Short mmCIF file of C-alpha atoms and ligand atoms in Angstrom, two decimals:
data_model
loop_
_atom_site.label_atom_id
_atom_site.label_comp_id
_atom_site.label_asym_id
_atom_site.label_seq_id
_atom_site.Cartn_x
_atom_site.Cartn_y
_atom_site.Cartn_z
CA UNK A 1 -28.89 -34.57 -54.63
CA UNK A 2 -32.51 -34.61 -55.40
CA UNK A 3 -33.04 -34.42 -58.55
CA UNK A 4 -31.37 -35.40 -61.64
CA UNK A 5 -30.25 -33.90 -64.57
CA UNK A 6 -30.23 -35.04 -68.03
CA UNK A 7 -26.39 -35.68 -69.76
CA UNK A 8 -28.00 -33.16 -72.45
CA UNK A 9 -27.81 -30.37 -70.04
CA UNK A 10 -24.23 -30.41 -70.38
CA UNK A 11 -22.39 -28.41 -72.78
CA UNK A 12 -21.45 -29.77 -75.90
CA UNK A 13 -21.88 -28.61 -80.16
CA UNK A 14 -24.89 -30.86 -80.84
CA UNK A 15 -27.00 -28.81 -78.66
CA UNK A 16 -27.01 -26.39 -81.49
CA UNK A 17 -27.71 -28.44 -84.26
CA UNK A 18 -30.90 -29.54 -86.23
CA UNK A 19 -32.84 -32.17 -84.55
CA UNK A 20 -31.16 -35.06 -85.46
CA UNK A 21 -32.52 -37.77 -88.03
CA UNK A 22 -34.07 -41.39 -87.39
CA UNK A 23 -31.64 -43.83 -86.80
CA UNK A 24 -31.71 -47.92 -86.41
CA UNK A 25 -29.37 -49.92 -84.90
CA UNK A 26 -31.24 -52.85 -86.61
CA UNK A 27 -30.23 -56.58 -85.26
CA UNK A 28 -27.61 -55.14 -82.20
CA UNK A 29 -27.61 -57.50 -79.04
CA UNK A 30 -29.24 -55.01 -76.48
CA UNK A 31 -27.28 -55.25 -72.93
CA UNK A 32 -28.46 -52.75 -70.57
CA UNK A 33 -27.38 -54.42 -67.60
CA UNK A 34 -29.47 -51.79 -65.09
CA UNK A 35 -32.62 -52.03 -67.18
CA UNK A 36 -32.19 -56.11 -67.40
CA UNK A 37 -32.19 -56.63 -71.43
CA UNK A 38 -29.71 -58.78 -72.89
CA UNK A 39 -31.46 -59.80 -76.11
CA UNK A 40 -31.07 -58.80 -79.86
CA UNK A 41 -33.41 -56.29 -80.98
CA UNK A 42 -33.83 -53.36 -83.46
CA UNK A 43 -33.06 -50.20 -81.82
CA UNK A 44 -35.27 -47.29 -83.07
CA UNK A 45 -33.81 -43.73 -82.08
CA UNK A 46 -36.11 -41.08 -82.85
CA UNK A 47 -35.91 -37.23 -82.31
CA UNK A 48 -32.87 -37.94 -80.48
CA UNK A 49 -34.74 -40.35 -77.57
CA UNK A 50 -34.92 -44.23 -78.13
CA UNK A 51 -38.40 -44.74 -79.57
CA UNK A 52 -38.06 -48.36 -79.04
CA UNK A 53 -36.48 -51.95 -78.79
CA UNK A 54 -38.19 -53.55 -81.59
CA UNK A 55 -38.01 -57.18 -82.30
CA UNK A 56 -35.00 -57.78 -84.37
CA UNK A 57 -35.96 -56.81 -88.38
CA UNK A 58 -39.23 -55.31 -87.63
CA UNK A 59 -38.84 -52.05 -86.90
CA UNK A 60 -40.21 -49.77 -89.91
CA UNK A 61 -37.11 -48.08 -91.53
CA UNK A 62 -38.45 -45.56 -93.73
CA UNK A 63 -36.36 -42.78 -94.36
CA UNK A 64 -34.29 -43.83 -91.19
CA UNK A 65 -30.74 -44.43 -91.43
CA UNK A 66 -29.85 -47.83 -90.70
CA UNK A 67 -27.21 -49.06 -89.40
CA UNK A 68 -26.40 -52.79 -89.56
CA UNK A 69 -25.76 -53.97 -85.99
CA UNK A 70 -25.90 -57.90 -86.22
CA UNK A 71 -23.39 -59.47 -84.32
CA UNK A 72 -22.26 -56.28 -82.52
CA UNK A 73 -23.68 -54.85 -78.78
CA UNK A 74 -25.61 -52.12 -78.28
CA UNK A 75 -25.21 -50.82 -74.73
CA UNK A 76 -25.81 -47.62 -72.41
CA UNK A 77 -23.03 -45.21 -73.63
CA UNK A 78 -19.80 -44.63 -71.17
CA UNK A 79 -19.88 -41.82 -68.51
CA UNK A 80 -16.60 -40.39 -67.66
CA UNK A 81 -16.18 -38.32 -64.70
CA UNK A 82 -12.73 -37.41 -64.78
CA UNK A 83 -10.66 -36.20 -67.32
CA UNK A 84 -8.10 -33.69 -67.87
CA UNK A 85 -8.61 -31.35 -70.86
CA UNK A 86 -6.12 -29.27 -70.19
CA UNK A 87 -7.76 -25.97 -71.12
CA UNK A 88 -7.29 -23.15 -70.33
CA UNK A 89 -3.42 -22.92 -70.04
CA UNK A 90 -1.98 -26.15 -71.57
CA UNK A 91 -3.99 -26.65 -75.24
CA UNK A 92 -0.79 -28.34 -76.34
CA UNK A 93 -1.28 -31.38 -74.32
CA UNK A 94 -5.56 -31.54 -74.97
CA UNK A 95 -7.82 -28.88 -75.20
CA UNK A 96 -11.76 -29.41 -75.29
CA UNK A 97 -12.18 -30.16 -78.85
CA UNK A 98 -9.15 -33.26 -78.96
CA UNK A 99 -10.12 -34.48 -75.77
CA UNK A 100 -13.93 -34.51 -75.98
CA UNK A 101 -13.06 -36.21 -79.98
CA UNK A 102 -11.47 -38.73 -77.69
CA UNK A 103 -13.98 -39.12 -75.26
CA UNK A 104 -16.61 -39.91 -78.28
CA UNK A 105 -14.05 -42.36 -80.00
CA UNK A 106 -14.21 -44.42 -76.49
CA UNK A 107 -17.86 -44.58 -76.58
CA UNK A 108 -18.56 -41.61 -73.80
CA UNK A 109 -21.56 -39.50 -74.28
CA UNK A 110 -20.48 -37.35 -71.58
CA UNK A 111 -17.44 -36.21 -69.39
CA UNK A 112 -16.59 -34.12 -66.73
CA UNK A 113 -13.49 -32.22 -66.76
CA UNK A 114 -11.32 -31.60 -63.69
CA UNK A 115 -10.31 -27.86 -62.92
CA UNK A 116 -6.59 -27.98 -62.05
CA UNK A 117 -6.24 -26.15 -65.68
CA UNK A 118 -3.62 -23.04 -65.97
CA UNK A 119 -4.82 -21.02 -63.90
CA UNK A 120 -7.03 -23.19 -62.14
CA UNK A 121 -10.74 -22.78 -62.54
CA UNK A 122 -12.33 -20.96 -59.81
CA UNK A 123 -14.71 -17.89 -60.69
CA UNK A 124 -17.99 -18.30 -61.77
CA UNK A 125 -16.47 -16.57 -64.98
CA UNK A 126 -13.48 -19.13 -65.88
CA UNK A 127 -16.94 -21.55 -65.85
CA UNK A 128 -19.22 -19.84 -68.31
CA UNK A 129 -16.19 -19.25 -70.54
CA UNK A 130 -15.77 -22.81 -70.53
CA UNK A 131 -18.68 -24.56 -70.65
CA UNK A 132 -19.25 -21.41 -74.01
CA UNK A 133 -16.29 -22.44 -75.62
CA UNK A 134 -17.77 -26.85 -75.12
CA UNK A 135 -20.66 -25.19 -76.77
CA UNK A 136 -18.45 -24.84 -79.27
CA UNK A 137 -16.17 -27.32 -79.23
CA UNK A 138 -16.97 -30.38 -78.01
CA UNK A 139 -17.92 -33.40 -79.50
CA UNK A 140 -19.72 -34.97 -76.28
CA UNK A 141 -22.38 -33.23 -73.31
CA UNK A 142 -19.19 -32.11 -71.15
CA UNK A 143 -19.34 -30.32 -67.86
CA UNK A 144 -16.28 -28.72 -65.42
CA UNK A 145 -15.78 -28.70 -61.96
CA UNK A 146 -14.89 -25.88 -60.25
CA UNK A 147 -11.75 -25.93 -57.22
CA UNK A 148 -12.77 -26.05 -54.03
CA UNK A 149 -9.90 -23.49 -53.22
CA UNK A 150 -8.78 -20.67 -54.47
CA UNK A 151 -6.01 -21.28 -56.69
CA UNK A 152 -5.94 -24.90 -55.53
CA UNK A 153 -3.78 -23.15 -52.67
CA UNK A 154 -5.86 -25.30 -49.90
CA UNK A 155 -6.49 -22.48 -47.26
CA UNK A 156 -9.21 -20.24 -48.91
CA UNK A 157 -12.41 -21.98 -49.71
CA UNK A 158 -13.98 -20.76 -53.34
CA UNK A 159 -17.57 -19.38 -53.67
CA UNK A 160 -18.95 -22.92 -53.93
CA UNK A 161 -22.76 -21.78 -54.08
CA UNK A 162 -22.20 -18.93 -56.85
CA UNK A 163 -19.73 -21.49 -58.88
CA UNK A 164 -22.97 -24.08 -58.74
CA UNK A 165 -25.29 -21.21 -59.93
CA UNK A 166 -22.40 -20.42 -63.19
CA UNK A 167 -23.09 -24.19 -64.13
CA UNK A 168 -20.05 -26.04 -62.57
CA UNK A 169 -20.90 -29.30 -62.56
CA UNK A 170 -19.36 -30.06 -59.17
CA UNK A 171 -15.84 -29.65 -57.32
CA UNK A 172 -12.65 -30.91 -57.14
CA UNK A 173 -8.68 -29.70 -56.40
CA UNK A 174 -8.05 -32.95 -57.64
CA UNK A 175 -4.66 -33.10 -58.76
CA UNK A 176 -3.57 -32.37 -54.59
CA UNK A 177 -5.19 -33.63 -51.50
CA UNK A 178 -6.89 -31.47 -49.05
CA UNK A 179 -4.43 -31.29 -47.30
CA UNK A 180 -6.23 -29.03 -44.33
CA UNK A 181 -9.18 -31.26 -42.37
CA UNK A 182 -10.72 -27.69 -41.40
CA UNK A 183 -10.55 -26.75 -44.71
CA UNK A 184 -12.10 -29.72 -45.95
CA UNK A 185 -14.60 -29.38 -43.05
CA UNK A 186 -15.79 -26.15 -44.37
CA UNK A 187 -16.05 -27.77 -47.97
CA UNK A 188 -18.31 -29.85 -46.54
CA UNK A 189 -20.73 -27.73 -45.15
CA UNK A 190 -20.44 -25.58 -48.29
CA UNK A 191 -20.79 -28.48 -50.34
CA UNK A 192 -24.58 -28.97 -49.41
CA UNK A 193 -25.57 -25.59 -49.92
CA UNK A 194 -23.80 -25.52 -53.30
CA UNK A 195 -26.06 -29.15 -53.84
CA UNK A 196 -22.78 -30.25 -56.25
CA UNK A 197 -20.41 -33.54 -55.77
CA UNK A 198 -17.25 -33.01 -54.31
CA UNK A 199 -14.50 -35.17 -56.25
CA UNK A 200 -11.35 -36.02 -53.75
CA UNK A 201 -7.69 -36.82 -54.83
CA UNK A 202 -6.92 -38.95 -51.37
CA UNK A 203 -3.18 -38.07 -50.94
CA UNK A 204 -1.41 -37.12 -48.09
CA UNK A 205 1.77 -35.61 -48.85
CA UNK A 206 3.76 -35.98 -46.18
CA UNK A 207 3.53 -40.12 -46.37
CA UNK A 208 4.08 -39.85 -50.16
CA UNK A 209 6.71 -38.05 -49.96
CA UNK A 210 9.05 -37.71 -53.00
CA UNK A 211 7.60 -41.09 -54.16
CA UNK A 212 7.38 -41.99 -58.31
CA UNK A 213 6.02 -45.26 -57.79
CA UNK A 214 4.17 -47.94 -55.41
CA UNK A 215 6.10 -48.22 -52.56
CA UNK A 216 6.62 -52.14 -52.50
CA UNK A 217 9.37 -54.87 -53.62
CA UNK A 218 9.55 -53.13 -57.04
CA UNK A 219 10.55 -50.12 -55.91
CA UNK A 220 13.20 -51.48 -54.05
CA UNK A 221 14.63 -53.52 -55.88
CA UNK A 222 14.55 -50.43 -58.31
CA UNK A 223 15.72 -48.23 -55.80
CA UNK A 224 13.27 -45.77 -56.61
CA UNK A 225 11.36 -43.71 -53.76
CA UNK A 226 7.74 -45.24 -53.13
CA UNK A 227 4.12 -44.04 -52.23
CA UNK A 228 2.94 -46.11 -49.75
CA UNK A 229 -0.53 -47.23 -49.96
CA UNK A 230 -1.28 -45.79 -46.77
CA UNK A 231 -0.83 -42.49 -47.81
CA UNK A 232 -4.23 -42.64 -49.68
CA UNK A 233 -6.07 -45.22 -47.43
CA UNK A 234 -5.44 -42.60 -44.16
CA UNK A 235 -6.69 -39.45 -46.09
CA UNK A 236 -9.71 -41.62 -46.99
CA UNK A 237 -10.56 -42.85 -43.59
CA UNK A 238 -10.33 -39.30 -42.35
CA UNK A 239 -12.44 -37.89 -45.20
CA UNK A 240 -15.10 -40.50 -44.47
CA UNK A 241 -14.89 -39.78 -40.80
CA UNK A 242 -15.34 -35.73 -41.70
CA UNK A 243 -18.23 -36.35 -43.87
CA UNK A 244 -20.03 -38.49 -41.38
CA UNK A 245 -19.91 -35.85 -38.78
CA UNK A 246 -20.94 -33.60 -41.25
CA UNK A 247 -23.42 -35.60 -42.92
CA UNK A 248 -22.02 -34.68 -46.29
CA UNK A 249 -21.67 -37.03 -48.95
CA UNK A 250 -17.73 -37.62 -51.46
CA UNK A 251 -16.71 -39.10 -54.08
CA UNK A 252 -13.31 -40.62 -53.63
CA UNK A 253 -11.26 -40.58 -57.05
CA UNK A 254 -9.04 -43.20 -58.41
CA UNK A 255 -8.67 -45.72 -55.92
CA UNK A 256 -6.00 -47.94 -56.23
CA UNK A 257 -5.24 -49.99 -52.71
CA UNK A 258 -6.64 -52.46 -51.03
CA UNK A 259 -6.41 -50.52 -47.26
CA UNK A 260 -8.61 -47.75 -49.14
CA UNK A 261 -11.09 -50.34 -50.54
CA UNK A 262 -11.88 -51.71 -46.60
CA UNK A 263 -12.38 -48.15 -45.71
CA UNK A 264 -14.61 -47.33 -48.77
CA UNK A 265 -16.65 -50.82 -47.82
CA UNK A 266 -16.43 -49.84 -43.84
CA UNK A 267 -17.66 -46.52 -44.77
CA UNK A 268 -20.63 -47.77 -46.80
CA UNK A 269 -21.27 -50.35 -44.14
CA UNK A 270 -21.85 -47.24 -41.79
CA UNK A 271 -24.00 -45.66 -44.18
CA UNK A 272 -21.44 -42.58 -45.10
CA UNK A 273 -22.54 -41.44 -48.58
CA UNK A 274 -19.54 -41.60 -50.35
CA UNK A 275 -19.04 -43.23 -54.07
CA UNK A 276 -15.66 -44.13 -55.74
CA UNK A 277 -14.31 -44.73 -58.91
CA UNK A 278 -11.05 -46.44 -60.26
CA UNK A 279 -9.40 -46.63 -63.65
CA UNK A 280 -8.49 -49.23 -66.46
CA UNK A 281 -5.17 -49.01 -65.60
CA UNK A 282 -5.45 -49.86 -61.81
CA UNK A 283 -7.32 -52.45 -62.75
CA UNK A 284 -4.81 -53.75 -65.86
CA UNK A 285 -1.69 -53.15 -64.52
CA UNK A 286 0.75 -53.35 -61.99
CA UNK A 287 4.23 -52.11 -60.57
CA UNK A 288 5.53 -54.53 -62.56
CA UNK A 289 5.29 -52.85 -65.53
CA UNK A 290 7.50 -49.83 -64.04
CA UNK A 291 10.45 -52.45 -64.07
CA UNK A 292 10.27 -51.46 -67.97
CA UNK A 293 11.03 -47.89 -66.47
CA UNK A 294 9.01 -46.12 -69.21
CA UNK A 295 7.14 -43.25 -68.18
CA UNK A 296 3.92 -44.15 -69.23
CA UNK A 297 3.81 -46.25 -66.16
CA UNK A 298 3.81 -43.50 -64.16
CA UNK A 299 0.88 -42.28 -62.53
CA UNK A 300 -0.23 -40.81 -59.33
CA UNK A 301 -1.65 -42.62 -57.03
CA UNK A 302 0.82 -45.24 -58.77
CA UNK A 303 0.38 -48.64 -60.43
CA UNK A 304 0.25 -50.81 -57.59
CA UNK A 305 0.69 -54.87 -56.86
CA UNK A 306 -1.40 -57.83 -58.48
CA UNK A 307 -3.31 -58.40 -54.85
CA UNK A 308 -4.06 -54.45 -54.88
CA UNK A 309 -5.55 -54.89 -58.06
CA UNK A 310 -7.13 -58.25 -57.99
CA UNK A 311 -8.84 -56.24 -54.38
CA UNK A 312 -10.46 -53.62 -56.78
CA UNK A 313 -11.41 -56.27 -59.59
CA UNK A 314 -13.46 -57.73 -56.47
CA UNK A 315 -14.22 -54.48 -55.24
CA UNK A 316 -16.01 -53.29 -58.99
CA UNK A 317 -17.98 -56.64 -59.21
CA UNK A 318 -19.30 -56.01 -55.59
CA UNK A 319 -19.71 -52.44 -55.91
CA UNK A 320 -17.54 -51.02 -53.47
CA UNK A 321 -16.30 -49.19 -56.54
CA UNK A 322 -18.83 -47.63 -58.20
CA UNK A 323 -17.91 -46.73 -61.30
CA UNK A 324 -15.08 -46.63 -63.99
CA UNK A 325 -13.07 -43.26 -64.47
CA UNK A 326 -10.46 -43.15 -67.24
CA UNK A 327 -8.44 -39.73 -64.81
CA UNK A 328 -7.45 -39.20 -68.61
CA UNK A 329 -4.38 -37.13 -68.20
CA UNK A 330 -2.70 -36.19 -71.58
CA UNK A 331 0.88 -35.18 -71.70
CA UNK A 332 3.30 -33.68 -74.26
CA UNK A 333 5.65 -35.91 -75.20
CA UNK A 334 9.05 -33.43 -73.73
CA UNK A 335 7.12 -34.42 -70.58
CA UNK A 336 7.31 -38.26 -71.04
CA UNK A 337 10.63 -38.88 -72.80
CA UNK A 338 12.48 -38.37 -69.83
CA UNK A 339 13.74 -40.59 -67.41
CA UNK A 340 10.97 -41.58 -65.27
CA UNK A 341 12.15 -39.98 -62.08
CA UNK A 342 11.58 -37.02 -63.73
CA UNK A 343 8.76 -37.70 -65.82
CA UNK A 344 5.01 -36.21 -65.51
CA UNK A 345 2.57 -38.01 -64.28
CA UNK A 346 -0.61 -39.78 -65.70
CA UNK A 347 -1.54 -41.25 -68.56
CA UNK A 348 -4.30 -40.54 -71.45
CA UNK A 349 -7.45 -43.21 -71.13
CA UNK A 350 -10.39 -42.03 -73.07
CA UNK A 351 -9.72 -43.86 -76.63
CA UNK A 352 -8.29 -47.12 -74.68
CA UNK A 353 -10.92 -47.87 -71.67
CA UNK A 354 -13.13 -50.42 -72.45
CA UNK A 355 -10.76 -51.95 -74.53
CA UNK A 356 -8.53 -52.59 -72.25
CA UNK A 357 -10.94 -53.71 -69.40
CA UNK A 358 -12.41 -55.75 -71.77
CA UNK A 359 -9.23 -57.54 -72.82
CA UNK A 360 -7.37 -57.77 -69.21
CA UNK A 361 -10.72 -58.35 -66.93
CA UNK A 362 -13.95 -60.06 -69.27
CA UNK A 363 -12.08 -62.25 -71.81
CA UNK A 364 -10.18 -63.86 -69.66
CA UNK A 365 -13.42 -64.29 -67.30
CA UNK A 366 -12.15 -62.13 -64.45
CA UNK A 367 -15.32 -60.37 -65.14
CA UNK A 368 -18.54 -60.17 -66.89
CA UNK A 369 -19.62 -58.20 -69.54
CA UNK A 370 -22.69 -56.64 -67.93
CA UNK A 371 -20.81 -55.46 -64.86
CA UNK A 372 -17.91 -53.82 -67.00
CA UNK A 373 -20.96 -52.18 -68.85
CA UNK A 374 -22.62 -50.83 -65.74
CA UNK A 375 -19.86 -49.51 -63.85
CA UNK A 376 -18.92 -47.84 -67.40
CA UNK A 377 -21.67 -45.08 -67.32
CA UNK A 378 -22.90 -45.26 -63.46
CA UNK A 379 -20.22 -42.03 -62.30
CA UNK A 380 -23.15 -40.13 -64.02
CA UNK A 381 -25.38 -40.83 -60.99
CA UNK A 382 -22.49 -39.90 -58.76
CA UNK A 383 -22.55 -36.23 -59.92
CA UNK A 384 -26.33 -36.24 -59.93
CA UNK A 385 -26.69 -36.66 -63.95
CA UNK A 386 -29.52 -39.32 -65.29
CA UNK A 387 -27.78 -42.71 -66.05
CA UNK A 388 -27.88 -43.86 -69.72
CA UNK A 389 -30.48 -46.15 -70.60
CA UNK A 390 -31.59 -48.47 -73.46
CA UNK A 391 -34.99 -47.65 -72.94
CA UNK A 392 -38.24 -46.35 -74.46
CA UNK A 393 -38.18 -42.65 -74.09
CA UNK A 394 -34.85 -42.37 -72.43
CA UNK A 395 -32.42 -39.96 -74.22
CA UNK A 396 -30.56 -41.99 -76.72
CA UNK A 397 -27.25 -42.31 -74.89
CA UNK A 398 -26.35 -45.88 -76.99
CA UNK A 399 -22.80 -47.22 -77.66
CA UNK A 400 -22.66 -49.81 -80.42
CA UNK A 401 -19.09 -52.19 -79.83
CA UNK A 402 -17.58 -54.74 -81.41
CA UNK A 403 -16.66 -57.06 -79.15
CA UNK A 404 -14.14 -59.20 -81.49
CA UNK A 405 -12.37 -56.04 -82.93
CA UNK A 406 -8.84 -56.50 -82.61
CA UNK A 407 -6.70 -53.85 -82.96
CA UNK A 408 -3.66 -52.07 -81.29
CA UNK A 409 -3.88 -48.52 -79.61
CA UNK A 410 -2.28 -45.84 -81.23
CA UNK A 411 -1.38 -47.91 -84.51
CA UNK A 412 -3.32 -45.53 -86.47
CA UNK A 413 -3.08 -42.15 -84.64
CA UNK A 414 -5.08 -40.75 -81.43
CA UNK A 415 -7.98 -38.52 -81.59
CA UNK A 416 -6.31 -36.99 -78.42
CA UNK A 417 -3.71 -34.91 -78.69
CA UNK A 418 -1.35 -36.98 -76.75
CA UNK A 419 -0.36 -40.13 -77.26
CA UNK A 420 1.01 -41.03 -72.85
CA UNK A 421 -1.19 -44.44 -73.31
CA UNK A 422 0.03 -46.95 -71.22
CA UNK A 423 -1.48 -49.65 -73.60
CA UNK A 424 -0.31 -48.59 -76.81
CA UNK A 425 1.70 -51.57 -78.41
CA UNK A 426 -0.56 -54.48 -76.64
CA UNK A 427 -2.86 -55.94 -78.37
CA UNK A 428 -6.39 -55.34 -77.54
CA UNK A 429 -10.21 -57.17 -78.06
CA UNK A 430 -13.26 -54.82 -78.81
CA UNK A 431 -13.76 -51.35 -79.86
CA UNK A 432 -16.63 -48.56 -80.14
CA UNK A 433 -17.89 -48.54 -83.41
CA UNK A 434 -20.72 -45.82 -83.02
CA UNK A 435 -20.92 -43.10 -80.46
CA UNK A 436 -25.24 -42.00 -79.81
CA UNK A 437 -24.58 -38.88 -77.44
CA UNK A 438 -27.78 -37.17 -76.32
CA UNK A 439 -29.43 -38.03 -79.69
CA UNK A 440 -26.87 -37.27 -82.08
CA UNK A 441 -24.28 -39.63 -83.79
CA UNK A 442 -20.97 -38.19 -81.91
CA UNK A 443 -18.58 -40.33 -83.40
CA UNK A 444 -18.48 -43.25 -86.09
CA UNK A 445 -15.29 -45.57 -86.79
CA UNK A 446 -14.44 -44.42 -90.78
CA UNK A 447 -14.23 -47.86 -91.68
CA UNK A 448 -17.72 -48.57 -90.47
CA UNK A 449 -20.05 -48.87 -93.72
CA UNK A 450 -23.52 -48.14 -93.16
CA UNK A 451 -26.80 -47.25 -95.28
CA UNK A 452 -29.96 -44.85 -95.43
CA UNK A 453 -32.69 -46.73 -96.52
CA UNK A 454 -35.11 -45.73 -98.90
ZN1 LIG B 1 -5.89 -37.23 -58.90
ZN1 LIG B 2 -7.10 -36.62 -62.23
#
């Protein structure tokens, strides 16, 4: 990747409207962790770029809405790259105008949307029909990947460079492994011409078998089949060792043991350009909460044990894992209220993320604020988009939280539309009050008074 491109070239409503007003965020504590601030200051946003980070009450307000920020932090807005919208084929789980609502209620000012859709997107055409209808629809810069296979069937590879050319913002059968290694070879070599990310679901099938959950004490005592953790850490290993001999660079999706995180740091030891995300609930939870056998505890790869995810705390402070992804994955509710053998997996993340890594990792001083903040919005730079910045001139990507908010998840409704949280009925600390994507106010909390000043 050489170059990168602004969030705003994504596909979202507010590229069609007006040029947005002036807007200050007048008093907010600035923490962009990348860029070094962590002071108060008045944030000036002007034509839809921060003008800049005035001392705090002295930037001129005139005709400028202003919002009163005092007490609250104003950081880099949330990057999300992977989510499920479920369009085309299954709008009554999410479809882009629910989930991308969602996406701006968790302070994201951009997403990119997985392609394992019904049918799964993979012609140039199923992309421009998508990223026209975000155009319309969404509430956030949002791009799509494209399959690497046809159909997601694993054997045929997909026209990779003509799918870059329609827009797709990189590749992924995510959803199933690659299960092939000459397929995945190929992929590879494709992969550079195309100049996109590829996105891997590290799985191999054969070692998860029939497994619902972490393969571990829980599951025996539960007598439930398991997924052993080496079915993702030995798909990983060889998908480092494929793109080394290719000199091809991944991105390794929702990583969730500790055998995977040596291999990620081995790999990046070597020099391998690969990048990795994991989610809020690997980094929450653990098998423990499957004991409850509700469904919203399942997941694939699966909630795993307290070391596994005390191993990818570590492993997001370090850097090993690069970034935060929410793998928001709504669900009807016929799909959930079943017994949890049978149940679907994954579980809807966009509205709860910070929250909840806020609440389980940073009060309780397992991590600090400015990390949780960076790895929020850094999968940007992993699919070649410009990271968010608090800075003079830099697109106003700008998240405004509450850090004392409490408040429980799904209490009053979802702006997704499915409610398969795993944290709904906890109790959680800090919430998005204002959404700034590319230069437009994306979402606002209703309760959230503010004033235009004269
Ligand atoms: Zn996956
Ligand atoms: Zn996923």
């Amino acid at each position: 990747m050489t170059v990168s491109r602004a969030i705003s070239s994504l596909d979202w409503r507010g590229a069609a409207d007006a040029p947005p007003g002036d807007l200050v965020l007048r008093q907010a504590r600035v923490l962009d962790p990348r860029a070094g601030v962590d002071a108060p200051h008045d944030v000036v946003i002007r034509d839809g770029r921060i003008a800049e980070l005035a001392a705090p009450g002295s930037a001129a307000i005139a005709g400028a809405e202003v919002i009163e920020a005092e007490g609250l932090h104003a950081v880099p807005a949330f990057f999300d790259p992977h989510v499920h919208l479920r369009t085309p084929g299954r709008e009554d789980k999410e479809d882009i105008e629910t989930g991308t609502r969602a996406a701006a209620a968790g302070g994201y000012c951009g997403v990119l949307a997985m392609a394992n859709t019904e049918p799964p997107i993979d012609t140039p055409a199923a992309i421009e029909s998508l990223r026209e209808r975000a155009g319309d629809d969404a509430s956030v810069p949002t791009g799509f990947l494209a399959t690497v296979t046809r159909g997601m069937q694993g054997s045929e590879l997909t026209d990779m460079a003509e799918l870059a050319d329609a827009g797709a913002a990189g590749f992924s059968d995510d959803g199933l492994p690659i299960r092939n290694a000459r397929v995945m070879r190929r992929a590879l070599q494709y992969q550079a011409l195309a100049n996109r990310q590829i996105a891997l679901h590290e799985e191999d099938p054969e070692l998860s078998g029939g497994g619902v959950m972490h393969e571990g004490k829980v599951s025996a005592v539960l007598g439930m089949a398991g997924v052993p953790s080496v079915s993702e850490s030995t798909m990983i290993a060889r998908d480092v060792a494929l793109a080394s001999y290719e000199g091809a660079r991944i991105h390794v999706q929702h990583l969730s043991a500790r055998e995977s995180i040596a291999v990620v740091a081995a790999a990046k030891q070597a020099g391998v350009a690969i990048t990795c995300e994991a989610t809020p609930h690997h980094l929450a939870l653990t098998d423990e909460a499957v004991r409850s056998l509700e469904a919203r505890f399942k997941m694939n790869p699966p909630l795993r044990t307290d070391e596994d995810r005390l191993a990818l705390v570590e492993a997001v402070r370090s850097g090993v894992v690069d970034c935060i992804a929410t793998d928001h994955a709504p669900h009807t509710s016929d799909e959930k209220e079943v017994p949890f053998e049978q149940a679907a997996m994954g579980v809807t993340g966009l509205e709860t993320a910070f929250a909840a890594i806020h609440t389980a990792l940073v009060v309780p001083g397992l991590l600090d604020l400015a990390i949780v903040v960076e790895r929020m919005s850094s999968g940007a730079a992993a699919f070649g988009f410009e990271l968010p910045a608090l800075a003079p001139d830099a697109e106003a990507n700008v998240t405004l939280l509450d850090l004392e908010s409490e408040w429980e998840p799904g209490a009053d409704g979802w702006e997704s539309r499915s409610s398969n949280s795993c944290f709904s009925g906890r109790k959680l600390q800090g919430r998005p009050l204002i959404t700034v994507a590319a230069g437009r106010v994306a979402y606002r909390r209703r309760s959230f008074a503010m004033g235009v000043a004269p």
